[in-house]
XYZ file of C-alpha atoms in Angstrom:
612
model
C 88.760 132.166 127.788
C 89.782 134.315 124.615
C 87.386 132.135 122.013
C 84.576 132.352 124.983
C 84.776 135.958 124.565
C 85.089 136.262 121.208
C 82.445 133.455 119.596
C 80.767 135.419 122.655
C 80.641 138.285 121.118
C 80.216 137.243 116.990
C 76.882 135.233 117.853
C 75.058 138.107 119.111
C 77.034 140.247 116.821
C 75.402 137.619 114.213
C 72.154 138.249 113.032
C 69.161 135.387 113.688
C 73.063 133.498 114.603
C 72.672 130.221 114.554
C 73.502 127.217 117.098
C 77.492 125.339 116.770
C 78.088 123.379 114.699
C 81.743 121.480 114.715
C 84.584 121.927 112.945
C 83.185 120.015 109.151
C 85.447 120.880 105.749
C 82.164 120.285 103.344
C 78.966 121.188 102.782
C 78.210 117.098 102.636
C 79.995 115.921 105.484
C 77.897 118.516 107.448
C 75.164 116.821 106.530
C 75.625 113.511 106.913
C 77.667 113.826 110.093
C 74.493 116.172 110.999
C 72.093 112.721 110.679
C 74.563 110.403 112.426
C 73.940 112.402 115.358
C 70.470 111.946 115.338
C 70.389 108.824 115.116
C 73.012 108.076 117.539
C 72.223 110.080 120.080
C 68.532 111.299 120.883
C 67.868 113.290 124.618
C 65.315 113.570 126.182
C 64.800 117.318 125.830
C 66.167 119.611 123.719
C 68.593 122.765 124.743
C 68.501 125.658 122.117
C 71.741 126.692 123.060
C 75.300 125.411 121.726
C 75.269 122.801 120.085
C 71.483 120.920 119.828
C 70.208 118.108 117.810
C 68.709 119.401 114.538
C 66.554 118.152 112.027
C 67.900 117.521 108.721
C 65.730 119.475 107.146
C 66.809 122.440 109.474
C 70.823 122.055 107.551
C 69.865 123.918 104.456
C 72.405 126.413 102.500
C 71.350 129.231 104.072
C 72.516 128.161 108.143
C 75.767 126.776 106.199
C 77.132 129.741 104.930
C 75.239 130.909 108.828
C 78.413 129.144 110.053
C 80.765 129.304 107.482
C 80.415 132.966 107.711
C 80.742 133.441 112.042
C 84.088 131.257 111.732
C 85.925 133.049 108.867
C 84.379 136.303 111.164
C 86.709 134.857 114.541
C 89.664 134.116 112.644
C 89.055 137.967 111.499
C 89.102 139.053 115.355
C 91.856 136.489 115.523
C 94.061 139.041 113.252
C 93.467 141.598 114.905
C 94.229 140.438 118.187
C 97.793 138.970 116.784
C 98.119 142.465 115.336
C 97.552 143.835 118.684
C 100.893 141.907 120.621
C 102.660 142.838 117.944
C 101.887 147.304 118.910
C 102.153 146.119 122.794
C 105.209 144.458 122.056
C 106.328 147.296 120.278
C 105.246 149.349 122.644
C 107.184 147.927 124.964
C 110.257 147.801 123.948
C 110.172 152.060 122.199
C 109.914 152.327 125.983
C 112.882 150.650 127.475
C 115.080 152.075 124.545
C 113.590 155.600 125.753
C 115.300 155.188 128.999
C 117.926 153.703 127.497
C 118.196 157.352 125.023
C 117.432 160.472 127.295
C 118.046 163.416 124.402
C 115.369 160.952 122.753
C 113.031 160.765 125.452
C 112.815 164.704 126.235
C 110.924 165.863 122.323
C 108.660 162.780 122.025
C 106.192 163.106 126.052
C 106.569 160.270 128.163
C 104.949 156.710 128.328
C 101.896 155.308 129.884
C 105.733 153.766 131.914
C 107.192 157.316 132.601
C 103.678 159.006 133.974
C 103.075 156.021 136.393
C 107.085 155.216 137.637
C 107.290 159.187 138.823
C 104.434 158.921 140.410
C 105.531 155.901 143.134
C 109.230 157.606 142.459
C 107.350 161.500 144.181
C 104.811 158.847 146.415
C 101.276 160.361 146.750
C 99.199 160.676 150.000
C 96.574 159.037 151.569
C 93.824 158.350 149.661
C 90.368 159.050 151.211
C 87.172 156.495 151.206
C 85.809 156.700 147.224
C 89.880 157.610 146.132
C 88.067 161.897 147.165
C 90.643 163.731 148.499
C 93.557 161.535 147.613
C 96.492 160.591 144.957
C 95.527 158.462 142.713
C 96.597 155.108 143.484
C 99.760 154.954 141.480
C 99.425 150.822 139.741
C 103.047 149.876 138.167
C 102.189 148.172 133.983
C 103.285 145.011 132.895
C 105.460 144.424 130.491
C 102.910 142.700 128.577
C 100.638 146.083 128.897
C 99.782 148.455 125.955
C 101.359 151.918 126.554
C 100.197 154.808 124.573
C 103.154 158.020 125.410
C 100.862 160.467 127.150
C 100.797 164.971 126.755
C 103.811 166.079 128.500
C 103.469 170.129 130.255
C 98.863 169.280 130.892
C 99.880 171.853 134.281
C 97.431 171.473 137.418
C 94.428 173.920 136.133
C 92.173 172.940 133.117
C 90.216 175.908 132.315
C 86.395 174.691 130.844
C 84.046 176.561 128.293
C 80.792 176.136 126.906
C 80.945 172.307 129.009
C 80.749 170.941 132.452
C 79.548 166.683 132.050
C 80.085 165.508 134.793
C 81.836 162.292 132.880
C 84.231 165.321 131.767
C 85.068 166.467 135.366
C 85.316 163.057 136.727
C 87.424 161.487 133.347
C 89.060 165.092 134.611
C 89.304 164.790 138.441
C 91.268 161.638 137.835
C 89.950 160.128 141.377
C 87.655 158.517 142.316
C 87.621 153.986 143.243
C 86.781 151.906 139.883
C 87.449 154.906 137.329
C 90.220 154.175 134.316
C 92.681 156.531 135.420
C 94.238 158.616 133.188
C 98.628 159.340 134.830
C 99.232 161.894 134.669
C 95.983 163.918 134.633
C 97.410 166.258 137.865
C 94.699 168.938 137.876
C 94.528 170.537 141.004
C 92.103 172.706 139.899
C 89.438 172.528 137.485
C 88.097 175.767 136.313
C 84.184 176.356 134.297
C 83.428 179.209 133.130
C 78.709 178.585 132.702
C 76.558 181.030 132.147
C 73.922 180.316 134.926
C 76.029 178.819 137.706
C 73.385 177.348 139.452
C 72.387 175.105 136.766
C 75.965 174.837 136.729
C 76.360 173.476 139.846
C 73.303 171.401 139.822
C 74.592 169.537 136.521
C 77.532 169.279 137.451
C 77.332 167.912 141.833
C 76.252 164.356 142.339
C 77.081 161.587 144.551
C 80.571 160.799 142.207
C 81.870 164.811 142.603
C 80.674 164.061 146.509
C 83.408 161.363 146.680
C 86.446 160.942 144.645
C 87.014 164.503 145.925
C 85.243 166.910 142.533
C 84.294 169.548 145.170
C 87.466 170.341 146.345
C 88.716 171.259 143.001
C 85.682 172.196 140.690
C 85.086 176.321 140.708
C 82.307 177.004 138.953
C 82.122 180.359 137.760
C 79.854 183.153 135.886
C 81.629 184.058 132.489
C 82.060 187.460 131.714
C 80.144 187.881 128.241
C 77.160 186.532 128.040
C 77.559 186.588 124.430
C 79.492 183.936 123.782
C 81.310 181.271 125.841
C 85.089 182.369 125.332
C 87.035 183.858 128.388
C 88.781 186.750 128.600
C 92.828 187.314 128.423
C 92.218 187.376 132.053
C 90.420 184.204 133.028
C 92.145 182.440 130.929
C 94.993 182.780 132.681
C 96.907 180.733 134.826
C 94.427 177.597 133.034
C 97.798 175.916 131.278
C 94.602 173.218 129.296
C 91.982 174.511 127.904
C 89.039 172.199 126.979
C 85.920 174.318 124.681
C 83.251 173.647 123.854
C 81.506 175.009 120.915
C 78.216 174.257 117.541
C 79.192 173.066 114.616
C 77.447 175.299 111.266
C 78.304 179.419 111.644
C 78.812 179.245 114.960
C 81.956 177.376 114.340
C 83.354 179.331 111.257
C 82.719 181.835 114.119
C 84.179 181.355 117.325
C 87.782 179.280 115.967
C 89.617 182.172 114.421
C 88.897 183.588 118.295
C 89.772 180.967 119.570
C 93.313 181.279 117.929
C 93.447 184.094 119.008
C 92.617 184.236 121.895
C 94.881 180.759 122.773
C 97.883 183.228 120.851
C 97.669 185.461 122.886
C 98.151 183.111 126.500
C 100.709 180.161 125.066
C 103.347 183.077 126.250
C 102.404 182.387 130.451
C 101.110 179.188 130.307
C 98.511 177.923 128.171
C 99.841 174.437 126.505
C 97.223 172.611 124.934
C 93.970 173.347 124.036
C 91.242 170.827 123.126
C 88.353 171.419 120.837
C 85.020 169.671 120.379
C 81.913 171.063 118.148
C 79.346 169.622 118.728
C 77.165 168.722 115.556
C 79.355 168.587 112.954
C 78.116 167.301 109.578
C 81.122 166.917 107.593
C 83.167 164.091 107.114
C 86.358 166.165 105.090
C 86.650 170.728 107.256
C 85.650 172.050 109.416
C 85.811 175.862 108.703
C 87.378 177.768 110.617
C 89.557 174.803 112.255
C 92.902 175.953 109.824
C 93.536 179.057 111.820
C 93.955 177.393 114.799
C 95.764 175.226 112.997
C 98.174 177.976 112.282
C 98.464 179.400 115.188
C 99.651 176.422 117.023
C 102.235 175.401 114.120
C 105.414 176.994 115.097
C 105.376 174.560 117.688
C 106.414 177.037 120.845
C 102.743 177.660 120.911
C 99.806 175.553 122.148
C 99.257 171.625 120.918
C 96.173 171.719 119.347
C 92.804 168.487 118.578
C 89.717 169.093 117.078
C 87.607 167.106 117.913
C 83.793 166.960 115.323
C 81.476 165.073 116.611
C 77.861 164.539 115.390
C 74.350 164.802 116.485
C 75.475 163.963 121.081
C 72.577 161.664 122.558
C 71.224 160.131 125.317
C 69.888 157.108 124.297
C 73.128 155.588 122.359
C 74.288 152.141 124.063
C 77.726 152.016 125.869
C 80.396 149.714 124.898
C 78.856 149.303 120.603
C 80.719 150.772 117.557
C 82.104 153.957 116.833
C 83.678 155.120 113.982
C 87.519 157.561 115.508
C 89.478 158.722 113.038
C 91.009 161.997 110.852
C 89.664 164.608 109.731
C 89.729 164.692 106.398
C 91.929 161.364 105.567
C 91.368 157.961 104.017
C 89.431 157.333 107.160
C 86.315 159.300 104.283
C 86.403 155.794 102.990
C 84.669 154.921 106.894
C 82.871 158.085 106.876
C 80.944 157.471 104.214
C 79.872 153.803 105.123
C 78.871 154.585 108.106
C 77.309 158.494 107.999
C 73.375 159.235 108.849
C 72.787 162.245 107.407
C 72.869 163.589 111.058
C 75.360 161.042 112.008
C 75.180 160.448 116.012
C 77.258 159.799 118.965
C 76.832 158.864 122.449
C 76.777 161.862 124.599
C 78.632 159.941 127.627
C 81.933 158.350 124.436
C 81.673 161.883 123.170
C 83.363 163.464 126.633
C 84.848 160.289 126.562
C 86.730 161.173 123.675
C 87.142 164.744 124.476
C 89.045 164.403 127.763
C 90.879 161.331 126.795
C 92.412 163.934 123.975
C 93.809 165.893 125.875
C 95.322 162.481 127.218
C 97.121 161.660 124.787
C 100.574 162.492 122.691
C 98.511 161.145 119.143
C 96.120 163.560 119.108
C 98.560 166.664 119.382
C 97.847 169.373 116.813
C 94.910 166.745 114.744
C 91.341 167.014 113.400
C 89.261 164.562 114.716
C 86.077 163.152 113.898
C 83.768 161.012 115.873
C 80.870 158.234 115.156
C 78.298 156.022 115.863
C 78.255 153.919 113.123
C 74.945 153.246 111.428
C 72.489 150.395 111.939
C 73.146 149.330 108.756
C 77.065 149.261 109.555
C 76.052 147.277 112.413
C 74.201 144.276 110.730
C 78.217 144.405 107.794
C 80.241 144.140 110.541
C 78.597 140.677 111.277
C 79.783 139.533 107.850
C 84.037 138.950 107.158
C 85.412 140.153 104.386
C 84.624 140.021 100.583
C 87.518 138.893 100.049
C 87.554 135.066 98.601
C 84.869 132.813 98.154
C 83.175 135.655 100.444
C 83.065 137.622 97.804
C 80.317 139.645 96.377
C 78.206 139.668 92.741
C 76.030 140.836 90.376
C 73.745 139.604 88.171
C 76.114 139.577 85.146
C 79.262 137.764 87.928
C 81.738 140.401 88.563
C 83.040 141.413 91.960
C 81.205 143.935 93.677
C 83.745 146.029 96.137
C 83.096 146.164 99.790
C 82.057 149.338 100.636
C 82.315 148.457 104.707
C 85.183 147.038 104.090
C 87.128 149.522 106.463
C 84.399 149.652 108.770
C 84.699 145.851 109.988
C 88.126 146.384 110.009
C 87.961 149.181 112.140
C 85.255 146.966 114.455
C 87.556 143.617 114.405
C 89.957 146.312 116.119
C 88.234 147.336 118.398
C 86.510 144.388 119.519
C 90.395 142.612 119.717
C 91.044 145.172 122.403
C 88.361 144.737 124.301
C 88.895 141.311 124.862
C 92.343 142.205 125.105
C 90.850 144.573 128.083
C 92.393 147.876 126.711
C 91.508 150.169 128.497
C 88.653 153.414 126.607
C 92.338 155.031 126.740
C 94.274 152.507 124.989
C 91.842 152.332 122.767
C 91.609 155.547 121.427
C 95.823 155.580 121.237
C 95.484 152.543 118.542
C 92.257 154.133 116.606
C 94.400 157.226 116.803
C 97.495 157.018 116.350
C 98.215 153.886 114.758
C 94.400 153.604 112.694
C 93.241 151.422 110.511
C 95.772 152.304 108.089
C 98.243 150.373 110.300
C 95.973 148.073 111.139
C 96.488 146.565 107.041
C 100.122 147.044 106.407
C 100.447 145.076 109.372
C 97.984 142.852 107.368
C 99.909 143.131 103.666
C 103.513 142.139 105.510
C 103.155 141.128 108.460
C 106.702 141.395 110.683
C 109.616 139.486 111.224
C 109.932 138.659 115.044
C 113.070 138.381 114.682
C 113.361 141.646 113.228
C 109.884 142.993 113.939
C 111.578 146.659 114.803
C 113.942 147.216 112.603
C 115.964 150.214 114.593
C 118.496 149.460 116.429
C 118.303 150.928 119.802
C 115.046 148.785 119.819
C 116.260 145.645 118.574
C 119.687 146.698 120.950
C 117.106 146.472 124.233
C 115.103 143.974 123.017
C 118.824 141.429 122.600
C 119.419 142.557 126.182
C 115.806 141.336 126.972
C 116.689 137.622 125.415
C 120.270 138.147 127.682
C 118.274 138.765 130.812
C 115.664 135.653 129.841
C 118.703 133.400 129.898
C 119.847 134.210 132.552
C 116.947 133.980 135.319
C 116.307 130.354 132.618
C 120.110 129.110 133.235
C 119.452 129.457 136.660
C 115.636 128.352 136.909
C 116.960 125.771 134.808
C 120.460 125.088 138.017
C 118.147 125.167 140.564
C 115.479 122.697 139.308
C 117.893 120.005 138.466
C 119.503 120.060 142.187
C 116.023 119.698 142.830
C 116.311 116.858 140.930
C 119.409 115.564 142.082
C 118.242 115.763 146.062
C 114.850 114.180 145.269
C 117.282 111.156 143.537
C 119.115 110.855 146.307
C 116.599 110.473 148.932
C 115.282 107.857 146.849
C 118.042 105.506 146.766
C 118.675 105.806 150.791
C 114.501 105.248 151.191
C 115.625 101.983 148.324
C 118.810 101.204 150.194
C 117.081 100.990 153.623
C 113.175 99.578 152.730
C 116.206 96.638 150.126
C 118.273 95.995 153.543
C 115.291 95.429 155.186
C 113.675 92.993 152.399
C 117.040 91.070 152.016
C 117.699 91.128 156.077
C 113.420 88.572 156.593
C 114.697 86.721 153.211
C 117.727 85.543 154.190
C 116.102 84.892 158.499
C 113.419 82.723 156.595
C 116.026 81.523 154.368
C 117.766 79.713 157.333
C 114.998 78.121 158.334
C 113.630 76.812 155.952
C 116.877 75.022 155.493
C 117.725 74.643 158.931
C 114.483 72.361 158.904
C 114.747 70.570 155.376
C 118.790 69.800 156.904
C 120.590 71.964 154.303
C 122.739 73.708 156.632
C 124.856 71.855 159.567
C 123.548 72.600 163.365
C 126.785 74.098 164.215
C 125.678 76.836 161.724
C 124.823 79.848 164.229
C 122.037 82.144 162.223
C 124.414 85.743 162.257
C 126.658 83.800 160.581
C 124.274 81.990 157.830
C 123.447 86.184 157.711
C 127.157 87.464 156.316
C 127.395 84.284 154.611
C 123.923 84.492 152.277
C 123.915 88.570 152.254
C 125.068 88.791 148.535
C 122.735 86.404 147.414
C 119.965 88.521 149.832
C 120.234 91.677 148.777
C 119.698 90.552 144.974
C 116.273 88.607 146.028
C 115.374 91.271 148.080
C 116.202 94.163 145.233
C 113.947 91.679 142.968
C 111.340 91.695 145.282
C 111.321 95.738 145.778
C 110.876 96.271 141.842
C 108.427 93.595 141.797
C 106.260 95.384 144.244
C 106.698 98.796 143.233
C 106.140 97.163 139.769
C 102.145 98.750 138.143
C 101.078 95.483 137.688
C 101.461 94.734 140.986
C 99.530 98.046 142.438
C 96.516 97.459 140.277
C 96.928 93.463 140.970
C 96.478 94.465 145.102
C 93.678 96.958 144.009
C 91.808 94.539 142.496
C 92.707 92.213 145.735
C 91.095 94.870 147.991
C 88.224 95.931 145.523
C 87.286 92.344 145.754
C 87.244 92.111 149.292
C 85.311 94.770 149.172
C 82.634 93.426 146.816
C 82.763 90.384 149.198
C 81.305 91.970 152.101
C 80.843 89.158 154.911
C 81.178 86.215 152.870
C 83.563 83.876 154.624
C 84.839 82.395 151.529
C 84.489 84.184 147.909
C 86.546 83.308 143.997
C 89.296 85.280 143.782
C 90.437 84.714 147.883
C 94.061 84.336 148.836
C 94.907 80.295 148.532
C 95.994 80.807 152.240
C 93.733 82.664 153.971
C 91.072 79.848 152.541
C 93.455 77.407 154.292
C 93.175 79.018 157.305
C 88.947 79.576 157.090
C 88.897 75.698 156.239
C 90.685 75.073 158.944
C 89.161 76.997 161.996
C 86.059 75.667 160.263
C 86.623 71.748 160.970
C 88.242 73.720 164.768
C 85.043 75.095 165.935
C 82.670 71.745 164.054
C 84.040 69.742 165.922
C 84.299 71.624 169.783
C 80.393 73.255 169.246
C 78.750 70.870 167.028
C 75.881 70.059 168.175
C 75.557 74.019 170.109
C 75.882 75.892 167.375
C 74.637 76.555 163.892
C 76.292 77.041 160.500
C 75.436 81.123 160.060
C 76.834 80.707 163.871
C 79.752 79.081 163.221
C 80.622 81.944 160.056
C 79.740 84.807 162.358
C 82.576 83.569 165.302
C 85.019 82.563 162.618
C 84.392 85.765 160.811
C 85.420 87.683 164.569
C 88.376 85.753 164.436
């Protein structure tokens, strides 16, 4: 199924994608193979999907190159999938090591498994229709599931400033049927400060809000100041998490220092986390004014801050498309330079999904991030392999050209592999930001040895414990299987002994009759005496008979005879019929003919014999 999904996705991404062809090592072999198939196999219809017939003239160099590039893209996606398997194993091992080390777990945020385990232990209320009014269902993650590290201390109240987007509210509510749940979102109050309360309620209240229990948590109030979206110190009281949206440019430059001041004052009470969304950001390197917020939280005891700078919010973006998210001003700028329009854009829904998940993940703490959708040129480049080896691009003089889209391709391979592996949006965001392209490049340059993939001693210890437990379980299974096989063999031997004894008795009785008729036995010898005297010989003959009637050749011969009987229909005699049956029917024919020769025809005689 994985191969089918990756094949389908790569087929859709490739412009003017041609049909799939078998794996051929050379172009000449491909041409000769196609010609042979056309000459030997001709179908009545042509299906222009999958493998279909092509005329020799249609197999051009361009078509062959496209097929080769297509296969290479699939290989690159498989490499990304191997990287994800490594991350899954690493995250599971790290979680096991953290469970053994209590001191280390206090410094880092809880893992995905930790939060779900706490919920399971605490128990939850009843979940009402469509999830409304109850606690989120608890599901213990599998060991094969990627486990992102989540933030702690989000509290029960989150404050929204500058936005009441429905997508953001539904994720924060974290209690709607069919929605990907965020384990550490346990907000009992979602407070939004807006300029127009009536318009905000109309925008926020929807069918999902009613059925998901959002109306029980959502509080929409008018902001004390209509000049800007910033709350007062009194309005920040009681909020442990704060999400604020502002516009880019001069507004961000002037408001970010004010946000830093408000957050630092409120951090002394209950505020632990601040996430700022800047919509319409045009730079991939810096955001003026963010330094003030980062400095206010730099002491490690105040709030944790996160900046998410996005392009122009668009309602026309295609859901599920490729996008970039990474560190602002880092080496990911190489991706940005190749993929950003003059005015970068991002789907409104994707932007608010990233905003909500930025509050949940520990990897986004004290980070400045940028996100935007890929341009059409970048999407086209994604469908081509890395420009290396036989796919290197050259100029007119034969010099190698730098692949400006190589980072874009790597990031897209990771996204495609994660979606094929059914990663949630939260997991996807954690991999792209927490690990990033740097980690993936290191993996490709030096794939870890599976025997010592993780160097931490605690990880090796926990891995050894799991291996020992696996070996113990496998030994128990092997022991049970051996017992079961022994019981089956004992029953089979007993059944064989009973059947052989019956065959031996039948053979001895028949042999007694034949020898008495032939005069080989004295008349004074009784049948029981003969059976006792010949018991050893009878068992030997019975064992031979048993092996013969259970042999493959005998079974096939019986099947052939039965099939021949079915094919003969109502024939009195047929070729290959048993000799004894033929003689029996010949005598019956003679007997019937003598009795009814003058009364019945040949057909009537045959019908009578068949019914006997």
